[in-house]
Amino acid sequence: MPEIEAAPERSGGLTTMIMILAVFQIMGIIVLTVTWINLAAHGRSGQEIAALDIALIILTLIGLGGIWSLRRWGAYLVGVLLTIGLATDALFGFPPILLIIRVGIFSVLGVLIGRQWESFR
């Protein structure tokens, strides 16, 4: 009888990081939805940017789901989206300390993924 290989498991650190990032992404959707509604109610510009940000956050959540399932496409998708987000934040003039914190968080995620990369399919 062939031996059944056990499915790889996420580390506790990676699981925690995914959950924290998912919560912040969901909070972002809530804030941006309220912003979008307020912009529309007052006839102000910027509605398109809020809608685009919501779409990018949804894609990020899909990528986090991929990482949760230990899929390489999830790591690639989140990496691309986080890079785009960091670049646009810098372009829109976010304070340097926020950019540094964001880079730190992404670096921790990268290290956690890197430690388990062989488990990713």
Tab-separated table of C-alpha atoms in Angstrom:
chain	number	residue	atom	x	y	z
A	1	MET	CA	0.000	0.000	0.000
A	2	PRO	CA	1.433	3.435	-0.931
A	3	GLU	CA	2.372	5.712	1.899
A	4	ILE	CA	0.197	8.826	2.221
A	5	GLU	CA	2.174	12.014	2.533
A	6	ALA	CA	1.008	14.439	5.224
A	7	ALA	CA	-0.096	17.846	4.002
A	8	PRO	CA	2.303	20.627	4.985
A	9	GLU	CA	1.133	22.978	7.681
A	10	ARG	CA	1.618	26.704	8.064
A	11	SER	CA	3.839	27.872	10.865
A	12	GLY	CA	2.240	29.708	13.760
A	13	GLY	CA	4.007	32.904	12.781
A	14	LEU	CA	2.782	32.777	9.192
A	15	THR	CA	-0.765	31.976	10.323
A	16	THR	CA	-0.723	34.909	12.748
A	17	MET	CA	0.675	37.299	10.141
A	18	ILE	CA	-1.933	36.283	7.555
A	19	MET	CA	-4.730	36.790	10.083
A	20	ILE	CA	-3.431	40.209	11.177
A	21	LEU	CA	-3.022	41.367	7.577
A	22	ALA	CA	-6.498	40.083	6.675
A	23	VAL	CA	-8.065	42.004	9.575
A	24	PHE	CA	-6.308	45.213	8.493
A	25	GLN	CA	-7.368	44.652	4.880
A	26	ILE	CA	-10.994	44.237	5.969
A	27	MET	CA	-10.731	47.391	8.071
A	28	GLY	CA	-9.377	49.138	4.975
A	29	ILE	CA	-12.387	48.024	2.944
A	30	ILE	CA	-14.721	49.429	5.604
A	31	VAL	CA	-12.925	52.781	5.787
A	32	LEU	CA	-12.696	53.099	2.009
A	33	THR	CA	-16.357	52.183	1.552
A	34	VAL	CA	-17.384	54.920	4.004
A	35	THR	CA	-15.035	57.332	2.224
A	36	TRP	CA	-16.465	56.366	-1.149
A	37	ILE	CA	-20.040	56.906	0.081
A	38	ASN	CA	-19.142	60.295	1.572
A	39	LEU	CA	-17.379	61.427	-1.597
A	40	ALA	CA	-20.369	60.380	-3.693
A	41	ALA	CA	-22.864	62.012	-1.320
A	42	HIS	CA	-21.058	65.338	-1.533
A	43	GLY	CA	-20.275	65.134	-5.238
A	44	ARG	CA	-16.529	65.250	-4.686
A	45	SER	CA	-13.829	63.733	-6.830
A	46	GLY	CA	-11.772	60.738	-5.734
A	47	GLN	CA	-14.539	58.151	-5.882
A	48	GLU	CA	-12.628	56.222	-8.546
A	49	ILE	CA	-9.512	56.015	-6.391
A	50	ALA	CA	-11.528	54.660	-3.444
A	51	ALA	CA	-13.171	52.062	-5.705
A	52	LEU	CA	-9.795	51.050	-7.146
A	53	ASP	CA	-8.321	50.729	-3.654
A	54	ILE	CA	-11.211	48.487	-2.605
A	55	ALA	CA	-10.618	46.273	-5.655
A	56	LEU	CA	-6.887	46.026	-4.847
A	57	ILE	CA	-7.659	45.116	-1.233
A	58	ILE	CA	-10.021	42.371	-2.395
A	59	LEU	CA	-7.244	41.018	-4.635
A	60	THR	CA	-4.865	41.161	-1.662
A	61	LEU	CA	-7.339	39.149	0.422
A	62	ILE	CA	-7.485	36.576	-2.385
A	63	GLY	CA	-3.678	36.442	-2.354
A	64	LEU	CA	-3.650	36.018	1.433
A	65	GLY	CA	-6.054	33.119	0.943
A	66	GLY	CA	-3.527	31.634	-1.456
A	67	ILE	CA	-0.766	32.008	1.117
A	68	TRP	CA	-3.089	30.449	3.720
A	69	SER	CA	-3.375	27.455	1.363
A	70	LEU	CA	0.406	27.463	0.864
A	71	ARG	CA	0.111	28.353	-2.828
A	72	ARG	CA	2.964	30.141	-4.540
A	73	TRP	CA	0.596	32.201	-6.691
A	74	GLY	CA	-0.761	33.736	-3.464
A	75	ALA	CA	2.702	34.839	-2.391
A	76	TYR	CA	3.416	36.286	-5.838
A	77	LEU	CA	0.066	38.100	-5.988
A	78	VAL	CA	0.456	39.609	-2.520
A	79	GLY	CA	4.056	40.588	-3.309
A	80	VAL	CA	3.029	42.448	-6.461
A	81	LEU	CA	0.057	44.149	-4.800
A	82	LEU	CA	2.049	45.191	-1.736
A	83	THR	CA	4.759	46.647	-3.972
A	84	ILE	CA	2.141	48.604	-5.933
A	85	GLY	CA	0.592	49.789	-2.673
A	86	LEU	CA	3.930	50.910	-1.280
A	87	ALA	CA	4.791	52.770	-4.492
A	88	THR	CA	1.436	54.560	-4.609
A	89	ASP	CA	1.654	55.464	-0.924
A	90	ALA	CA	5.063	57.032	-1.560
A	91	LEU	CA	3.693	58.805	-4.642
A	92	PHE	CA	0.760	60.250	-2.675
A	93	GLY	CA	3.147	61.547	-0.020
A	94	PHE	CA	2.555	59.260	2.935
A	95	PRO	CA	4.862	60.086	5.859
A	96	PRO	CA	8.174	58.214	5.714
A	97	ILE	CA	7.570	56.534	9.085
A	98	LEU	CA	4.426	54.833	7.716
A	99	LEU	CA	6.361	53.624	4.697
A	100	ILE	CA	9.122	52.263	6.929
A	101	ILE	CA	6.581	50.441	9.125
A	102	ARG	CA	4.926	48.996	6.016
A	103	VAL	CA	8.262	47.806	4.620
A	104	GLY	CA	9.007	46.195	8.003
A	105	ILE	CA	5.695	44.341	8.043
A	106	PHE	CA	6.185	43.140	4.466
A	107	SER	CA	9.715	42.041	5.300
A	108	VAL	CA	8.460	39.928	8.198
A	109	LEU	CA	5.848	38.367	5.898
A	110	GLY	CA	8.554	37.658	3.322
A	111	VAL	CA	10.783	35.984	5.900
A	112	LEU	CA	7.897	33.853	7.189
A	113	ILE	CA	7.003	32.784	3.643
A	114	GLY	CA	10.660	32.162	2.813
A	115	ARG	CA	11.060	29.818	5.772
A	116	GLN	CA	8.266	27.639	4.410
A	117	TRP	CA	8.790	28.156	0.687
A	118	GLU	CA	9.462	24.462	0.075
A	119	SER	CA	5.995	23.686	1.465
A	120	PHE	CA	4.325	26.007	-1.038
A	121	ARG	CA	2.884	24.374	-4.177
